Coordinates of C-alpha atoms in Angstrom, one line a residue:
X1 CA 54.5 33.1 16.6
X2 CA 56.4 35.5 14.3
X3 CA 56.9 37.6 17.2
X4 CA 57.6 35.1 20.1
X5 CA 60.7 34.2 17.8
X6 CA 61.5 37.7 17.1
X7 CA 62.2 38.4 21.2
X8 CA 63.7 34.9 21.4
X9 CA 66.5 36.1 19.3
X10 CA 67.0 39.0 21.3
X11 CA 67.0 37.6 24.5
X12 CA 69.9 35.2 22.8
X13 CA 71.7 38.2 21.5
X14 CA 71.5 39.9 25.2
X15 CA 72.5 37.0 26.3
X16 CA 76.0 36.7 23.9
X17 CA 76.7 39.8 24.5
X18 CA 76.6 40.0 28.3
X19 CA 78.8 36.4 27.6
X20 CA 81.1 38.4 25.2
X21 CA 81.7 41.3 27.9
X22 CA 82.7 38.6 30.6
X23 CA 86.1 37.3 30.9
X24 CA 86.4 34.0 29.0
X25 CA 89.7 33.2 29.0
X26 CA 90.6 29.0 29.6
X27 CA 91.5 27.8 33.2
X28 CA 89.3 27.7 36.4
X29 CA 89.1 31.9 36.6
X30 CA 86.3 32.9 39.0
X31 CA 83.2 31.3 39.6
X32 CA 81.6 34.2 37.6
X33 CA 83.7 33.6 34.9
X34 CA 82.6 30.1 34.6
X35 CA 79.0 30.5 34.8
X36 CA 79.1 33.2 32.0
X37 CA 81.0 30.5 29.7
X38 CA 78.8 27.5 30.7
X39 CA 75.6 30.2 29.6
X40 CA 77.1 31.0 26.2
X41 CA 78.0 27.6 25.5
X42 CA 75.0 26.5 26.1
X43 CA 72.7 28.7 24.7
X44 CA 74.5 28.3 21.4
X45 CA 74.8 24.5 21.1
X46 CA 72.0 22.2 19.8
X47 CA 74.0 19.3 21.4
X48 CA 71.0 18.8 23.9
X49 CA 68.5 18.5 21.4
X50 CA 70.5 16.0 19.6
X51 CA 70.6 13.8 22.4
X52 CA 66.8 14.2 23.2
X53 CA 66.2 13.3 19.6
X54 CA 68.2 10.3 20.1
X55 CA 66.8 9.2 23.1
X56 CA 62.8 9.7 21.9
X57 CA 63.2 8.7 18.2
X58 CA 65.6 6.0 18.6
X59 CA 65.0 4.4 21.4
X60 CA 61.4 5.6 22.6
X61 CA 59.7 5.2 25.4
X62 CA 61.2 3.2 28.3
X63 CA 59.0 1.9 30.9
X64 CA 59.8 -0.3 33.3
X65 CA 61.2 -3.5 32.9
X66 CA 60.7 -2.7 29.1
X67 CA 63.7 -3.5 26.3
X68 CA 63.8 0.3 25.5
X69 CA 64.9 1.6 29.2
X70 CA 67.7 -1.0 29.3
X71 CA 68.8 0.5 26.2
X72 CA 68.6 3.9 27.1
X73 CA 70.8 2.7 30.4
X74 CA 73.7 1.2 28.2
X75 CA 73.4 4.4 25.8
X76 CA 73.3 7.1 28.1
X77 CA 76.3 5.4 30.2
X78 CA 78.5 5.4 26.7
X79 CA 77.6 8.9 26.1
X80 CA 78.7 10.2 29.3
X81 CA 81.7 8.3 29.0
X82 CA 82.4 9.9 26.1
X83 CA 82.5 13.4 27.3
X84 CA 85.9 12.3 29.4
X85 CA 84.1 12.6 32.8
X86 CA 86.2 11.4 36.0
X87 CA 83.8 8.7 36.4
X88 CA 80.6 7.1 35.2
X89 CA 79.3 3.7 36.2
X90 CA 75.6 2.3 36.9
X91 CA 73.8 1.1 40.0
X92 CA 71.6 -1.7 39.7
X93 CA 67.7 -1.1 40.3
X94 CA 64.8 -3.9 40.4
X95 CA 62.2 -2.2 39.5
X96 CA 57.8 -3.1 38.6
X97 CA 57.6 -4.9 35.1
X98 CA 53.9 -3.3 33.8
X99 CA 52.8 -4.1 30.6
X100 CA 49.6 -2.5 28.9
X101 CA 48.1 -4.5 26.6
X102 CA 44.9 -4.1 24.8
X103 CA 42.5 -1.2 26.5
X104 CA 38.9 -0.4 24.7
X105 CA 36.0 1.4 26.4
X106 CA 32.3 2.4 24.8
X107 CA 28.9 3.6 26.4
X108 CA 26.5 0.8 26.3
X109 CA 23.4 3.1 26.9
X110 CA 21.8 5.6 27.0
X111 CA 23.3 5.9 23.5
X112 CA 26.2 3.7 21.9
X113 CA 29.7 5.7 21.9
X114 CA 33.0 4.9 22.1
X115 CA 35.1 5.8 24.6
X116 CA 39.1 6.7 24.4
X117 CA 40.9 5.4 27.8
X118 CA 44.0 4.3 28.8
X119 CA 45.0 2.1 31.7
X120 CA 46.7 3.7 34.6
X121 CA 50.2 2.3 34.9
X122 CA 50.2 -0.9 38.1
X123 CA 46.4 -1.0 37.3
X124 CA 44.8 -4.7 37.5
X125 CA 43.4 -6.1 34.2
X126 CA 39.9 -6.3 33.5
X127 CA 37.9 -9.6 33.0
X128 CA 38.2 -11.1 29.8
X129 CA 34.7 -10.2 28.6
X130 CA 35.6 -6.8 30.4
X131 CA 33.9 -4.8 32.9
X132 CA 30.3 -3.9 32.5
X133 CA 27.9 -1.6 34.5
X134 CA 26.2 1.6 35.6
X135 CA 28.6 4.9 36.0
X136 CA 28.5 7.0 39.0
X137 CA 30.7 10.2 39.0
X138 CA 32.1 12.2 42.0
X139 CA 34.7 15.3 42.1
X140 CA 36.6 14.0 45.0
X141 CA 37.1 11.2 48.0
X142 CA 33.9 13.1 50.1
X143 CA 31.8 12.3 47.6
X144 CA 32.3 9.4 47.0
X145 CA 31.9 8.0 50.5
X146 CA 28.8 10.1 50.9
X147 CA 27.4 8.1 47.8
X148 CA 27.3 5.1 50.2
X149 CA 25.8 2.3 48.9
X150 CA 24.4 3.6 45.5
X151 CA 28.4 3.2 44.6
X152 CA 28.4 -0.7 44.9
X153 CA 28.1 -2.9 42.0
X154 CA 28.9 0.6 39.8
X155 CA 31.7 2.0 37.8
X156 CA 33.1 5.4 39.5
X157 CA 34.1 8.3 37.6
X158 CA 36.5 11.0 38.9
X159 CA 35.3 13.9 37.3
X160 CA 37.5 16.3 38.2
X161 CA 39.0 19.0 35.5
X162 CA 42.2 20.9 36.0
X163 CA 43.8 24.1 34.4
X164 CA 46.9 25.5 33.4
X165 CA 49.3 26.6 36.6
X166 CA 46.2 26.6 38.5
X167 CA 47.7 25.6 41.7
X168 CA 46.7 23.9 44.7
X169 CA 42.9 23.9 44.2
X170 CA 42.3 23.5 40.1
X171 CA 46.1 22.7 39.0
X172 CA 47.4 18.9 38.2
X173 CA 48.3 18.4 42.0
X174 CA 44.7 18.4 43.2
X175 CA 43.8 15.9 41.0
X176 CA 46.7 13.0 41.3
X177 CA 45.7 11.6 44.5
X178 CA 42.2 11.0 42.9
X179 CA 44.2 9.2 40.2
X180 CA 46.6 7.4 42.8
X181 CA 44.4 6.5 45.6
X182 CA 41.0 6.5 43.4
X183 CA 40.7 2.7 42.6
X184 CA 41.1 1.4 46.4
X185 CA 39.0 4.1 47.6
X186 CA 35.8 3.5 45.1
X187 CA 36.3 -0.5 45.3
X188 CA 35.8 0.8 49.4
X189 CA 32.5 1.4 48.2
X190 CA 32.0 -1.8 46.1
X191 CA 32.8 -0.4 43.1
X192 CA 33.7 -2.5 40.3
X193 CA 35.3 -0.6 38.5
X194 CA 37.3 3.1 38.3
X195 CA 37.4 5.9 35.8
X196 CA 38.9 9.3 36.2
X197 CA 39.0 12.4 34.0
X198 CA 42.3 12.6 32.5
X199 CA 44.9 14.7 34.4
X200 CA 45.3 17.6 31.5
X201 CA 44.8 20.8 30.6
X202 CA 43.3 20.5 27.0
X203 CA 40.7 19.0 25.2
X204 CA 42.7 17.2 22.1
X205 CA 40.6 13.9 23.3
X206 CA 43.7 12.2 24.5
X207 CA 43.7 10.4 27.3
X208 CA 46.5 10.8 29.6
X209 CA 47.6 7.8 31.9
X210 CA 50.0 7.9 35.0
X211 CA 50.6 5.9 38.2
X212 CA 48.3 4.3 40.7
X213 CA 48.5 2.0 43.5
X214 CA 46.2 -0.7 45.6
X215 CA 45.4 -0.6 49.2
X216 CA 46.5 -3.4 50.8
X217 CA 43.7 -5.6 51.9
X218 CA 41.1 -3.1 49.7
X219 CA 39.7 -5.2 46.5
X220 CA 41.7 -4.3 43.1
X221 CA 39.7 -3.4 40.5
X222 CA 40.7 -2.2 36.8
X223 CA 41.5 1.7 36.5
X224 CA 41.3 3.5 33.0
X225 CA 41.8 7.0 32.2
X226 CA 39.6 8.7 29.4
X227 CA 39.7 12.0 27.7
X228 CA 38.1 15.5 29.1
X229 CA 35.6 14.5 26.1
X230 CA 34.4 11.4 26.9
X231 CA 34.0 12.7 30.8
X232 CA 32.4 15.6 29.8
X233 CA 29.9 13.6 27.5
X234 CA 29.1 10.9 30.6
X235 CA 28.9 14.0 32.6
X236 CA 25.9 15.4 30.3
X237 CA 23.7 12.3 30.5
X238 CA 24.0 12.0 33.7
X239 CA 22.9 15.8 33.9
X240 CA 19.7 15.1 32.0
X241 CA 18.9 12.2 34.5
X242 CA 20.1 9.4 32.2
X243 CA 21.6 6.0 33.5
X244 CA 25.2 5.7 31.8
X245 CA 26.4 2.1 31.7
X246 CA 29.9 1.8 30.3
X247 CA 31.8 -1.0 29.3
X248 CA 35.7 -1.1 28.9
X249 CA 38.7 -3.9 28.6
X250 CA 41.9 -4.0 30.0
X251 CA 44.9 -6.3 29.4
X252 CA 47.7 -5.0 30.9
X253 CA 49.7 -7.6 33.5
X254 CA 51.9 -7.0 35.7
X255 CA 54.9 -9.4 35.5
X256 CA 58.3 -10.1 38.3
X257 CA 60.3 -7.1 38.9
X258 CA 63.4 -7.0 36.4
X259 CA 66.5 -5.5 36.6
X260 CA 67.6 -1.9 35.3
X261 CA 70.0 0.7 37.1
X262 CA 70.5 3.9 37.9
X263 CA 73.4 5.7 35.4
X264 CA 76.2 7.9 37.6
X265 CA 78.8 10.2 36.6
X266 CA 81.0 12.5 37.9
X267 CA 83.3 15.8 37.4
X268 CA 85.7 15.6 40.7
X269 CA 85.9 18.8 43.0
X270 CA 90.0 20.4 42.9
X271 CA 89.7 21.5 46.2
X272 CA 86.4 20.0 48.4
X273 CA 85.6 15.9 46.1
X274 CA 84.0 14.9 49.3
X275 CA 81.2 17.5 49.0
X276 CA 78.7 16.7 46.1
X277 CA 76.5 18.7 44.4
X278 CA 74.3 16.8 42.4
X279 CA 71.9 17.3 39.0
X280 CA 69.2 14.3 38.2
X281 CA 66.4 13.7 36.2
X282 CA 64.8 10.4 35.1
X283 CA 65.3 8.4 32.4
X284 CA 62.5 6.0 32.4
X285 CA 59.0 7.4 30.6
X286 CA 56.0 5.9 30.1
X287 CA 55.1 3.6 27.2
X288 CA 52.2 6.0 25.5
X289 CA 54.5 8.8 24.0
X290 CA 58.7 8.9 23.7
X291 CA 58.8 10.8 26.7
X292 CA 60.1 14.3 25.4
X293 CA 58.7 16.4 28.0
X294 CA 59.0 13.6 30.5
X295 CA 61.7 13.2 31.3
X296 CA 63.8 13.1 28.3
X297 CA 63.9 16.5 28.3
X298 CA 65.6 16.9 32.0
X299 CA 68.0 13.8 30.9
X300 CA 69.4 16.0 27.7
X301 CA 69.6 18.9 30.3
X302 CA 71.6 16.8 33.0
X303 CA 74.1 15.6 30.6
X304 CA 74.6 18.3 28.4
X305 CA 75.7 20.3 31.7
X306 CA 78.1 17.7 32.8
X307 CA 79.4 17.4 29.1
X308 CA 79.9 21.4 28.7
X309 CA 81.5 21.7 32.2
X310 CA 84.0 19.2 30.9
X311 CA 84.6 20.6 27.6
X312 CA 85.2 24.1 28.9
X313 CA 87.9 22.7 30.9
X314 CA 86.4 24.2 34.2
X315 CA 87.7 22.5 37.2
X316 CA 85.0 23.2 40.0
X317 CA 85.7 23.5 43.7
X318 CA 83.3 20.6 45.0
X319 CA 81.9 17.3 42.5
X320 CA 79.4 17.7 40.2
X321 CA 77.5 14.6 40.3
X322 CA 74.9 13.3 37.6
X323 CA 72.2 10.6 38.3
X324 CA 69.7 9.4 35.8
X325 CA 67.7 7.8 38.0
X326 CA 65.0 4.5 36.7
X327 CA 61.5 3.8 38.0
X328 CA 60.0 7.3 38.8
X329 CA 57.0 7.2 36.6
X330 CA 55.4 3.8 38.7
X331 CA 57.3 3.2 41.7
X332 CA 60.4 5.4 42.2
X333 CA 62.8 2.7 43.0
X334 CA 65.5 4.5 41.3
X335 CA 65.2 7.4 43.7
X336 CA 65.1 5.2 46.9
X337 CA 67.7 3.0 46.2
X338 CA 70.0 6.2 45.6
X339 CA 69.4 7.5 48.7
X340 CA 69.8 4.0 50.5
X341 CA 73.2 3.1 48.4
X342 CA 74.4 6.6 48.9
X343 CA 73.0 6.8 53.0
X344 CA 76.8 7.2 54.2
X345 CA 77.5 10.4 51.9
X346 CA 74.6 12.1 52.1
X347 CA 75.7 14.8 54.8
X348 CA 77.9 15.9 51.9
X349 CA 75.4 16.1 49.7
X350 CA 75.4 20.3 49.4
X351 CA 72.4 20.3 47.2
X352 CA 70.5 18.4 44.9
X353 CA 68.5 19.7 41.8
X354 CA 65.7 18.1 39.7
X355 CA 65.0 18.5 36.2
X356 CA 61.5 16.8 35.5
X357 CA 59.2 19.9 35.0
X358 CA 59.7 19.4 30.4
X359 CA 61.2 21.9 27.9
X360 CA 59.6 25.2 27.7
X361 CA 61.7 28.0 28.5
X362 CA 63.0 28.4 31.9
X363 CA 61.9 31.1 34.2
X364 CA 64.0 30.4 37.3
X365 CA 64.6 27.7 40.5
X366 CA 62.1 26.4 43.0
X367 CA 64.6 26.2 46.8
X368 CA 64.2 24.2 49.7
X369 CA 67.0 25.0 52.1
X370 CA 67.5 26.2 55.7
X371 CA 67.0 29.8 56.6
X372 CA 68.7 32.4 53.7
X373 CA 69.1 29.5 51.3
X374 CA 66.5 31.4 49.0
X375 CA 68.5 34.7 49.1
X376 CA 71.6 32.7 48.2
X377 CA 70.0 31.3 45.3
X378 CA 68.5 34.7 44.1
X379 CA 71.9 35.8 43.7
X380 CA 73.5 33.1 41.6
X381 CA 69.6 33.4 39.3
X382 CA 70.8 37.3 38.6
X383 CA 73.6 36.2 35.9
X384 CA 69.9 34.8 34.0
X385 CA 67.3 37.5 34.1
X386 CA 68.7 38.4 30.8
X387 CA 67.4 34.6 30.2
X388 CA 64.2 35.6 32.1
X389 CA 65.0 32.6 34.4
X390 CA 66.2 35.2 37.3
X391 CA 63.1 34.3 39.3
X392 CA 63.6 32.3 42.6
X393 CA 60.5 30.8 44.4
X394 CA 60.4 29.0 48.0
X395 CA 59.9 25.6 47.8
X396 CA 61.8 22.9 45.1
X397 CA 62.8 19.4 44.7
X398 CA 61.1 16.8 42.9
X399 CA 60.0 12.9 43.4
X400 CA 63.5 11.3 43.1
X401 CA 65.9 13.9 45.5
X402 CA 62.7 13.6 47.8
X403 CA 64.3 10.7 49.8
X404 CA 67.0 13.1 50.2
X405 CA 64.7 15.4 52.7
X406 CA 65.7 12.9 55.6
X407 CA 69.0 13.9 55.4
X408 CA 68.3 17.7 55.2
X409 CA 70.0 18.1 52.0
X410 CA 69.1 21.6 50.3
X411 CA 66.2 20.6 47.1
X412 CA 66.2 22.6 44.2
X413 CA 64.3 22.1 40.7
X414 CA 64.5 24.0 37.5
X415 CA 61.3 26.1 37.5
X416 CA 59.7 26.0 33.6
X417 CA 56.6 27.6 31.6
X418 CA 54.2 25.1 32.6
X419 CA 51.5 26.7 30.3
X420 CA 51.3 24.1 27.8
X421 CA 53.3 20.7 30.0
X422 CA 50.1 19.4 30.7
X423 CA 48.5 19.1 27.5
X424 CA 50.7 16.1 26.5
X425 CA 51.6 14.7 29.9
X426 CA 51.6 11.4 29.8
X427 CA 50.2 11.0 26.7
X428 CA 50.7 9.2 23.2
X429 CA 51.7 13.3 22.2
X430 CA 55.0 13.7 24.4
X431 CA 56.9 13.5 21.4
X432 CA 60.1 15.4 20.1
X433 CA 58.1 17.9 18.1
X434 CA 56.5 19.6 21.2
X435 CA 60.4 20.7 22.4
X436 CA 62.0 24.1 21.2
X437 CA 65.5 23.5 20.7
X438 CA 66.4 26.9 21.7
X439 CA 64.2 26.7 24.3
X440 CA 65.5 23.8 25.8
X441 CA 69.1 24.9 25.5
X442 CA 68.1 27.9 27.5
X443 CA 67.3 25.0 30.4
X444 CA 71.0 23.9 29.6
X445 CA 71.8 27.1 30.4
X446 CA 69.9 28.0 33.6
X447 CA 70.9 24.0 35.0
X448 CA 74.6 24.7 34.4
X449 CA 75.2 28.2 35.4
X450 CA 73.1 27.0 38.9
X451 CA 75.0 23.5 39.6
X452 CA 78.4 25.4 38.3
X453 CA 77.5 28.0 41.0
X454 CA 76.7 25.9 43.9
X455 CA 79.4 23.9 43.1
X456 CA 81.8 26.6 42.9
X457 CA 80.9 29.3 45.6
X458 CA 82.8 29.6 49.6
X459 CA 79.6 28.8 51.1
X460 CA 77.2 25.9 51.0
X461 CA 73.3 26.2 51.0
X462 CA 71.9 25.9 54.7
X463 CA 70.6 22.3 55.3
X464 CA 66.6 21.6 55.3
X465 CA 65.4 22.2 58.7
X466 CA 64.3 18.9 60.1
X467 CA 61.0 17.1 59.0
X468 CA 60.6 19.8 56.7
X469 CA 57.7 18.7 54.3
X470 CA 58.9 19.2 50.6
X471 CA 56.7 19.9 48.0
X472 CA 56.4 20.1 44.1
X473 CA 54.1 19.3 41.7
X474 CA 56.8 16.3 41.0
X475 CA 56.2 15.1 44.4
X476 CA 54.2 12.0 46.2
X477 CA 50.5 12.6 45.3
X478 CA 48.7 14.4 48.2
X479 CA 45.0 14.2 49.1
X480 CA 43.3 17.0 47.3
X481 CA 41.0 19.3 48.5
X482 CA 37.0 18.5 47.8
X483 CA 35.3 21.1 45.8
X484 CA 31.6 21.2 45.4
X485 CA 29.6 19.2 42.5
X486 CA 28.9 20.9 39.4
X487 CA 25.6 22.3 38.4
X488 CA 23.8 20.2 35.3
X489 CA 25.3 21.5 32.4
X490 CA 28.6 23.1 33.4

C-alpha cells in the first residue's frame, strides 16, 4: 500500500510539472494549453470527491421511482447551476417504480443453512409462504434446455463464476445474459423458480443484484441472486449426489411508472454551438449500496469537468454538453428518451463519452468511430501517459450513448482498472469508502482533457460506420458463450 501511494505521488508531481512547463496564462490560448490547465486543475482539487460524498452519504441510493433519485435530480440541477454554466435545465423521464422488499433464502435439506440472496431488480415476488423445491444447477442456456424435463417443478441455479478482466469467456459479460434472460428461459422448462451465482469477482458472501427482464408470454417466476458461497456450497451437495431443496421469499412489487428526468447542462461553443460534444453518466443506482462505483462516481466526473472548464474561463470551439441521464440500472429510459428528444440534433452530435466503468484510476479511452477515429484519439491520450491513462483501445461507449449508434455518432468511454469494480458491483458494499479521491480526480482529469480536446480540435471524429454493433461491458446483455459443466468438486 505504502508503495502504491509512494508512485501515486509521483505520477502527481510528473504530472504538475509537465502542467507547470505548459503555458497557462487566462483566455482561450490553444487547445493544448487548455487541456494542460483542465489536467492540473483537476488533479489537484478534491471538488469531485466532495460531490460524490454528497451524493452517496446524503442522499444514497436512488433507484427508480424512489424519493432519493428525485433528490439527487433537484440537487445535481442546483449544483450545476451553480458553476455559472450557459444552460442547465431537466427533461422529464417516466421510468419502472421497483421496490424490494423482504428477501430470505435457506436450504431445507440435505442440511439446514441459510442462504444470502438478493432479488434481481423487475423480478416478480414470490408467494407469500415463498417458493419451495428441488435445485437443479446449469452453467449456461445449453444446459439448461438439455435438462428437459428433470427442470420442471425445480428451482434453477446459474452457476456460473466470473473473474477479474477476464473477458468475453470468464469476465462479467458472459455471465449477464444468464442474469437477464435466466428466469424466462428456466420457467421455459417449468421451472419454478431461478437462482444465479452472483455476478462478482470475490468471495466476501455478498450477493450482488442487477437487472432482469420477462419474456412476453413465458411464465414469470421470482429471481434471487446469492453469494459465490452459498452457490458454491449447493454446488458441493449436488457433487456428492445429494438432492438440494431450497426455499426462499421475495417481496419486492413492482408499482406504475413515476416521473424523474434527465439533468442537462451546457458550456456554449465561440465558434461551432451547433456541434455538441457530449459527457454522460447516470445518476440513478441501485437501492443495495449508495452507488459510489456506480454511477456516482462518473456523475462527480461529468460535472466536475463541466465546472472546471467554466472556472478556468476556457471558451471552447464547439458545446460541451452534460447529461445525467435516470433509469440505466432497470430499464434505460433515460438513455432512450435522450436520443428520441434530441433525434433532430443528433447529426451534430461529434461524439459522446460515457463515464460508468467506477473510480479506480484511469488507464485510457475505449473508441468507436469511423476509419482513423482511433489514431485521432491516441493523440489527444498522449498529454496523459504521464497519468498512465495514454492507452487507447478500439471499441467504447456505454448503455445510455448506445441509442446514439443509429445516428453514427462517434462512442467513447473512459477506460478504468477494473481489477477490483466487480467485487462490490451492485452490492450493499458500493459505498464511498471503496473510491480514492486522488484516484478519481485523475478520472476528472483524463474526462476533461478528452471532452476539452474533442471539443476544441479543427477536425471532428469520423462518424460510426453504419449498423456498426457497439460493444462494452456497459452495454445490452449478450447471450454468453456455453462452457462445459464442472467436474465434482471444482
Amino acid at each position: 500500500m505504502r508503495a502504491r501511494r509512494r508512485q501515486r505521488a509521483a505520477v502527481l508531481v510528473g504530472c504538475l510539472a509537465v502542467v507547470a512547463g505548459s503555458g497557462s496564462a487566462p483566455g482561450i490560448g490553444t487547445a493544448e494549453d487548455g487541456a494542460d490547465r483542465i489536467l492540473g486543475a483537476a488533479i489537484s482539487s478534491s471538488h469531485a470527491y466532495e460531490t460524490l460524498a454528497h451524493l452517496t452519504d446524503r442522499i444514497g441510493p436512488r433507484l427508480s421511482g424512489s424519493a432519493n433519485l428525485e433528490r439527487a435530480v433537484a440537487w445535481t440541477a442546483e449544483q450545476l447551476r451553480g458553476y455559472g454554466l450557459d444552460r442547465v435545465w431537466t427533461e422529464k423521464v417516466m421510468v419502472p417504480h421497483w421496490v424490494r422488499g423482504v428477501e430470505t433464502g435457506r436450504i431445507v435439506s440435505p442440511v439446514e443453512h441459510p442462504l444470502v440472496l438478493t432479488a434481481l431488480g423487475m423480478s416478480e415476488p414470490t408467494p407469500l409462504e415463498g417458493v419451495t423445491a428441488e435445485v437443479v444447477e446449469v452453467t449456461g442456456f445449453e444446459e439448461l434446455r438439455a435438462l428437459g424435463d428433470r427442470a420442471r417443478g425445480k428451482i434453477v441455479l446459474f452457476n456460473r463464476p466470473i473473474v477479474p478482466n477476464g473477458g468475453e469467456e470468464r469476465g462479467y459479460g458472459s455471465a449477464a445474459g444468464l442474469r437477464y434472460r435466466g428466469a424466462s428461459e428456466a420457467a421455459k422448462q417449468g421451472a419454478v423458480g431461478m437462482l444465479i451465482r452472483s455476478l462478482g469477482t470475490a468471495s466476501y458472501r455478498l450477493p450482488h443484484t442487477g437487472g432482469m427482464a420477462y419474456e412476453e408470454g413465458a411464465p414469470r417466476i421470482p429471481a434471487a441472486a446469492v453469494s459465490a458461497e452459498d452457490a458454491e456450497l449447493i454446488h458441493r451437495l449436488l457433487a456428492a449426489g445429494e438432492a438440494v431443496r431450497v426455499s426462499y421469499v421475495l417481496g419486492c412489487r413492482t408499482l406504475p411508472d413515476a416521473e424523474s428526468a434527465n439533468v442537462l447542462a451546457e458550456i456554449r461553443g465561440r465558434e461551432k454551438p451547433e456541434e455538441i460534444v457530449l459527457i454522460g453518466a447516470h445518476l440513478d443506482s441501485w437501492d443495495v449500496g449508495t452507488g459510489a462505483l456506480d454511477d456516482g462516481a462518473g456523475v462527480a466526473m461529468v460535472m466536475e469537468t463541466m465546472r472546471l472548464v467554466r472556472a478556468l474561463g476556457l471558451a471552447p470551439r464547439r458545446t460541451i454538453r452534460a447529461v445525467l441521464f435516470t433509469n440505466e440500472e432497470n430499464g434505460l429510459r433515460g438513455g432512450r428518451a435522450y436520443a428520441e428528444a434530441h433525434r433532430s440534433e443528433l447529426d451534430r452530435h461529434v461524439a459522446a463519452i460515457e463515464c460508468d466503468g467506477g473510480a479506480a484510476r484511469p488507464l485510457g479511452f475505449g473508441v468507436s468511430a469511423g476509419e482513423g477515429g482511433v489514431e485521432i484519439v491516441r493523440r489527444v491520450a498522449s498529454r496523459l501517459e504521464v497519468l498512465g491513462a495514454g492507452e487507447v483501445k478500439a471499441g467504447g461507449g456505454g448503455a445510455d450513448i448506445g441509442p446514439l449508434a443509429e445516428a453514427r455518432v462517434p462512442l467513447l468511454s473512459v477506460r478504468q482498472d477494473g481489477t477490483r469494480y466487480f467485487d462490490y458491483h451492485h452490492t450493499i458494499a458500493d459505498t464511498l469508502d471503496k473510491v480514492d479521491p486522488k484516484e478519481l480526480a485523475l478520472n476528472v482529469a483524463a474526462l476533461g482533457v478528452l471532452a476539452w480536446s474533442l471539443a476544441e480540435m479543427p477536425e471532428t471524429l469520423p462518424r460510426l460506420e453504419p449498423k456498426t454493433e457497439v460493444r462494452s461491458f456497459q452495454a445490452a446483455p449478450v447471450k454468453p458463450p456455453q462452457v462445459a459443466p464442472r467436474p465434482p468438486g471444482s
